[in-house]
Amino acid sequence: MTPFDLIDLAKRANSVAELISLANVNKIKLSKEDAQIYFDRWHCDGELSDDEMEAVGGGTGQNFSGQVVCEYCLKNDRLSISMSSGGAYFCERCNRYCNGKQIK
């Protein structure tokens, strides 16, 4: 099964619990946290938070010179942006999609 198949399952699911169940049927181990990430990515209401709007609009004007790391393992050596999952980061070290975490 490919990440695209998991995305299709996330799109079909009506809840995080249903996504976990569909993943189990397809012999995919999916943690509740990962299922939540996939589900949220494909079932958002289209509204952006104030922080997201600020980031899209150019941020706060502060100069950030840090780096982005995986929010789970806090490493960046195997972190990449996955365009197939809406621009989320994918960490090959812990095999998860995440939003990334900025560090100084």
N, CA, C and O of each residue as an XYZ file, in Angstrom:
416
protein
N       0.841     -1.176      0.000
C       0.000      0.000      0.000
C       0.886      1.239      0.000
O       1.891      1.296      0.709
N       0.509      2.218     -0.792
C       1.288      3.449     -0.925
C       0.685      4.556     -0.063
O      -0.438      4.413      0.420
N       1.416      5.665      0.139
C       0.839      6.801      0.866
C      -0.431      7.334      0.188
O      -1.325      7.855      0.854
N      -0.502      7.196     -1.148
C      -1.695      7.653     -1.858
C      -2.923      6.837     -1.450
O      -4.027      7.373     -1.346
N      -2.721      5.539     -1.219
C      -3.823      4.689     -0.770
C      -4.307      5.121      0.608
O      -5.507      5.121      0.881
N      -3.370      5.485      1.469
C      -3.740      5.945      2.807
C      -4.487      7.272      2.730
O      -5.413      7.508      3.506
N      -4.096      8.126      1.813
C      -4.809      9.391      1.609
C      -6.242      9.111      1.157
O      -7.180      9.754      1.629
N      -6.414      8.152      0.242
C      -7.754      7.783     -0.207
C      -8.607      7.281      0.955
O      -9.790      7.607      1.048
N      -8.005      6.486      1.840
C      -8.740      6.003      3.013
C      -9.138      7.180      3.906
O     -10.253      7.225      4.426
N      -8.219      8.125      4.075
C      -8.507      9.293      4.921
C      -9.638     10.121      4.338
O     -10.467     10.649      5.079
N      -9.680     10.238      3.027
C     -10.752     10.998      2.379
C     -12.097     10.306      2.547
O     -13.121     10.972      2.699
N     -12.104      8.969      2.520
C     -13.356      8.197      2.631
C     -13.890      8.125      4.053
O     -15.099      8.022      4.261
N     -12.993      8.179      5.030
C     -13.386      8.011      6.430
C     -14.222      9.192      6.916
O     -14.009     10.335      6.510
N     -15.172      8.891      7.788
C     -16.016      9.932      8.382
C     -15.554     10.324      9.778
O     -16.100     11.249     10.379
N     -14.549      9.624     10.297
C     -14.014      9.929     11.622
C     -12.615      9.329     11.728
O     -12.208      8.522     10.892
N     -11.893      9.731     12.755
C     -10.561      9.185     12.991
C     -10.665      7.695     13.294
O      -9.858      6.902     12.810
N     -11.661      7.315     14.095
C     -11.852      5.903     14.430
C     -12.126      5.078     13.171
O     -11.616      3.965     13.037
N     -12.920      5.612     12.258
C     -13.206      4.896     11.014
C     -11.944      4.775     10.161
O     -11.731      3.747      9.518
N     -11.112      5.806     10.151
C      -9.860      5.743      9.404
C      -8.952      4.648      9.969
O      -8.345      3.893      9.210
N      -8.859      4.564     11.283
C      -8.046      3.515     11.909
C      -8.599      2.145     11.543
O      -7.836      1.226     11.245
N      -9.910      2.004     11.563
C     -10.542      0.745     11.200
C     -10.262      0.379      9.737
O      -9.924     -0.767      9.440
N     -10.401      1.339      8.833
C     -10.110      1.090      7.413
C      -8.644      0.713      7.213
O      -8.323     -0.155      6.402
N      -7.766      1.368      7.956
C      -6.337      1.056      7.851
C      -6.079     -0.379      8.318
O      -5.324     -1.117      7.684
N      -6.713     -0.771      9.435
C      -6.536     -2.131      9.941
C      -7.016     -3.168      8.936
O      -6.364     -4.195      8.748
N      -8.150     -2.911      8.286
C      -8.677     -3.825      7.272
C      -7.673     -3.986      6.133
O      -7.549     -5.065      5.553
N      -6.959     -2.908      5.820
C      -5.967     -2.925      4.746
C      -4.564     -3.272      5.262
O      -3.568     -3.056      4.572
N      -4.504     -3.807      6.476
C      -3.250     -4.264      7.087
C      -2.217     -3.151      7.231
O      -1.026     -3.352      6.992
N      -2.700     -1.967      7.630
C      -1.824     -0.825      7.880
C      -1.914     -0.498      9.361
O      -3.007     -0.298      9.891
N      -0.767     -0.443     10.032
C      -0.748     -0.013     11.426
C      -0.728      1.506     11.426
O       0.174      2.124     10.861
N      -1.720      2.098     12.059
C      -1.841      3.555     12.072
C      -2.161      3.991     13.495
O      -3.197      3.619     14.045
N      -1.275      4.777     14.086
C      -1.514      5.257     15.444
C      -2.656      6.277     15.426
O      -2.998      6.829     14.380
N      -3.227      6.509     16.584
C      -4.305      7.488     16.688
C      -3.805      8.880     16.291
O      -4.525      9.645     15.648
N      -2.568      9.202     16.679
C      -1.995     10.511     16.348
C      -1.831     10.673     14.835
O      -2.183     11.710     14.273
N      -1.290      9.630     14.177
C      -1.107      9.698     12.724
C      -2.458      9.746     12.011
O      -2.627     10.482     11.038
N      -3.415      8.962     12.497
C      -4.746      8.968     11.897
C      -5.375     10.353     12.025
O      -6.040     10.824     11.102
N      -5.167     11.000     13.163
C      -5.698     12.350     13.372
C      -5.096     13.325     12.368
O      -5.802     14.172     11.821
N      -3.783     13.206     12.123
C      -3.107     14.084     11.167
C      -3.681     13.886      9.768
O      -4.031     14.851      9.090
N      -3.775     12.627      9.342
C      -4.331     12.338      8.015
C      -5.774     12.822      7.914
O      -6.149     13.460      6.931
N      -6.576     12.524      8.918
C      -7.991     12.894      8.877
C      -8.148     14.411      8.831
O      -8.911     14.936      8.020
N      -7.430     15.111      9.699
C      -7.522     16.574      9.736
C      -7.088     17.200      8.418
O      -7.677     18.179      7.960
N      -6.052     16.627      7.812
C      -5.533     17.169      6.553
C      -6.600     17.127      5.460
O      -6.675     18.036      4.634
N      -7.412     16.094      5.450
C      -8.373     15.919      4.358
C      -9.805     16.274      4.734
O     -10.699     16.199      3.891
N     -10.037     16.657      5.978
C     -11.388     17.022      6.390
C     -11.429     18.370      7.087
O     -12.288     18.605      7.937
N     -10.512     19.253      6.738
C     -10.531     20.574      7.358
C     -11.713     21.372      6.786
O     -12.216     21.063      5.706
N     -12.136     22.373      7.508
C     -13.294     23.147      7.077
C     -12.936     24.263      6.098
O     -13.804     25.020      5.662
N     -11.649     24.359      5.757
C     -11.232     25.373      4.787
C     -10.898     26.711      5.416
O     -10.379     27.600      4.740
N     -11.185     26.869      6.691
C     -10.895     28.122      7.382
C      -9.497     28.062      7.972
O      -9.084     27.031      8.502
N      -8.782     29.151      7.882
C      -7.446     29.236      8.443
C      -7.495     29.975      9.773
O      -8.277     30.908      9.955
N      -6.639     29.534     10.703
C      -6.548     30.231     11.983
C      -5.839     31.566     11.760
O      -5.268     31.802     10.695
N      -5.878     32.430     12.763
C      -5.193     33.719     12.666
C      -3.702     33.524     12.432
O      -3.099     34.248     11.639
N      -3.099     32.545     13.119
C      -1.667     32.277     12.936
C      -1.368     31.814     11.513
O      -0.375     32.233     10.919
N      -2.239     30.938     10.958
C      -2.040     30.466      9.592
C      -2.193     31.618      8.595
O      -1.434     31.712      7.631
N      -3.163     32.480      8.827
C      -3.365     33.629      7.943
C      -2.149     34.552      7.985
O      -1.722     35.078      6.957
N      -1.601     34.742      9.178
C      -0.437     35.593      9.325
C       0.762     35.013      8.571
O       1.523     35.745      7.937
N       0.919     33.687      8.650
C       2.022     33.028      7.943
C       1.853     33.160      6.438
O       2.831     33.388      5.725
N       0.650     33.022      5.954
C       0.383     33.151      4.522
C       0.603     34.589      4.076
O       1.106     34.847      2.983
N       0.222     35.510      4.932
C       0.327     36.925      4.596
C       1.712     37.499      4.800
O       1.898     38.704      4.632
N       2.673     36.699      5.150
C       4.030     37.209      5.297
C       4.537     37.175      6.718
O       5.660     37.607      6.978
N       3.756     36.683      7.628
C       4.227     36.527      9.000
C       4.148     37.810      9.797
O       3.441     38.749      9.430
N       4.875     37.836     10.878
C       4.811     38.951     11.811
C       5.866     40.005     11.541
O       5.946     41.005     12.254
N       6.674     39.787     10.518
C       7.739     40.725     10.246
C       9.019     40.377     10.975
O      10.042     41.035     10.784
N       8.973     39.343     11.814
C      10.175     38.919     12.503
C      11.026     38.090     11.554
O      10.506     37.345     10.724
N      12.317     38.224     11.685
C      13.234     37.475     10.841
C      13.540     36.150     11.520
O      14.226     36.129     12.542
N      13.045     35.045     10.975
C      13.288     33.731     11.538
C      14.443     33.079     10.806
O      14.384     32.906      9.588
N      15.476     32.723     11.515
C      16.626     32.112     10.869
C      16.891     30.708     11.392
O      17.991     30.180     11.234
N      15.884     30.103     12.015
C      16.044     28.757     12.545
C      15.769     27.713     11.488
O      15.794     28.008     10.293
N      15.511     26.505     11.919
C      15.235     25.428     10.995
C      13.967     24.692     11.419
O      13.500     24.834     12.549
N      13.427     23.915     10.507
C      12.226     23.132     10.776
C      12.650     21.699     11.048
O      13.435     21.119     10.299
N      12.119     21.131     12.133
C      12.400     19.744     12.496
C      11.079     18.991     12.618
O      10.013     19.601     12.703
N      11.157     17.682     12.626
C       9.976     16.849     12.834
C       9.441     17.119     14.234
O      10.207     17.147     15.198
N       8.124     17.319     14.351
C       7.567     17.625     15.673
C       7.547     16.406     16.589
O       7.298     16.550     17.785
N       7.805     15.207     16.059
C       7.803     13.994     16.869
C       9.206     13.589     17.315
O       9.447     13.401     18.507
N      10.138     13.453     16.362
C      11.488     13.003     16.722
C      12.472     14.164     16.844
O      13.606     13.967     17.282
N      12.051     15.374     16.461
C      12.847     16.597     16.567
C      14.155     16.551     15.758
O      15.142     17.189     16.125
N      14.146     15.792     14.662
C      15.302     15.721     13.762
C      14.901     16.308     12.415
O      13.715     16.357     12.088
N      15.877     16.752     11.635
C      15.553     17.282     10.315
C      16.367     16.642      9.202
O      16.233     17.027      8.041
N      17.215     15.664      9.541
C      18.098     15.084      8.534
C      17.345     14.259      7.489
O      17.864     14.034      6.395
N      16.141     13.809      7.805
C      15.367     13.025      6.835
C      13.935     13.568      6.744
O      12.975     12.802      6.657
N      13.810     14.891      6.766
C      12.523     15.575      6.726
C      12.344     16.229      5.370
O      13.227     16.945      4.898
N      11.201     15.984      4.743
C      10.948     16.579      3.433
C       9.497     17.036      3.353
O       8.644     16.563      4.104
N       9.229     17.953      2.442
C       7.858     18.412      2.234
C       7.201     17.475      1.238
O       7.733     17.221      0.158
N       6.037     16.966      1.616
C       5.306     16.046      0.747
C       4.167     16.801      0.085
O       3.189     17.152      0.746
N       4.279     17.054     -1.205
C       3.228     17.778     -1.912
C       1.971     16.933     -2.058
O       0.875     17.478     -2.190
N       2.110     15.613     -2.036
C       0.940     14.740     -2.179
C       0.049     14.784     -0.953
O      -1.111     14.379     -1.030
N       0.552     15.263      0.173
C      -0.271     15.348      1.377
C      -0.547     16.797      1.746
O      -0.637     17.142      2.924
N      -0.679     17.634      0.738
C      -1.051     19.020      0.975
C       0.068     19.883      1.520
O      -0.205     20.920      2.123
N       1.308     19.494      1.331
C       2.423     20.308      1.782
C       2.882     20.013      3.188
O       3.703     20.752      3.731
N       2.373     18.943      3.800
C       2.843     18.560      5.128
C       4.270     18.054      5.018
O       4.724     17.689      3.934
N       4.965     18.033      6.123
C       6.298     17.453      6.149
C       6.165     15.947      6.338
O       5.228     15.476      6.983
N       7.096     15.203      5.778
C       7.155     13.762      6.004
C       8.530     13.437      6.548
O       9.544     13.771      5.935
N       8.565     12.785      7.704
C       9.823     12.406      8.340
C      10.095     10.936      8.032
O       9.359     10.050      8.466
N      11.158     10.696      7.282
C      11.520      9.320      6.953
C      12.119      8.596      8.153
O      12.142      7.365      8.185
N      12.597      9.340      9.127
C      13.173      8.727     10.331
C      12.083      8.049     11.165
O      12.242      6.898     11.572
N      10.973      8.759     11.425
C       9.908      8.151     12.238
C       8.694      7.763     11.396
O       7.684      7.307     11.933
N       8.791      7.945     10.072
C       7.769      7.487      9.126
C       6.396      8.097      9.419
O       5.387      7.393      9.464
N       6.379      9.428      9.620
C       5.132     10.130      9.941
C       5.035     11.430      9.154
O       6.041     12.027      8.769
N       3.807     11.846      8.930
C       3.541     13.193      8.423
C       3.404     14.096      9.630
O       2.888     13.682     10.668
N       3.866     15.333      9.495
C       3.743     16.273     10.615
C       3.677     17.696     10.071
O       3.839     17.922      8.872
N       3.440     18.637     10.955
C       3.388     20.051     10.576
C       4.756     20.700     10.659
O       4.935     21.833     10.213
N       5.718     19.995     11.221
C       7.048     20.566     11.412
C       7.059     21.487     12.619
O       6.018     21.987     13.045
N       8.217     21.700     13.150
C       8.384     22.575     14.324
C       9.606     23.433     14.067
O      10.677     22.919     13.743
N       9.450     24.739     14.211
C      10.567     25.654     13.997
C      11.377     25.762     15.271
O      10.832     25.922     16.364
N      12.691     25.671     15.114
C      13.587     25.857     16.245
C      14.595     26.936     15.904
O      14.861     27.211     14.734
N      15.145     27.538     16.927
C      16.134     28.613     16.698
C      17.512     28.043     16.656
O      18.481     28.781     16.474
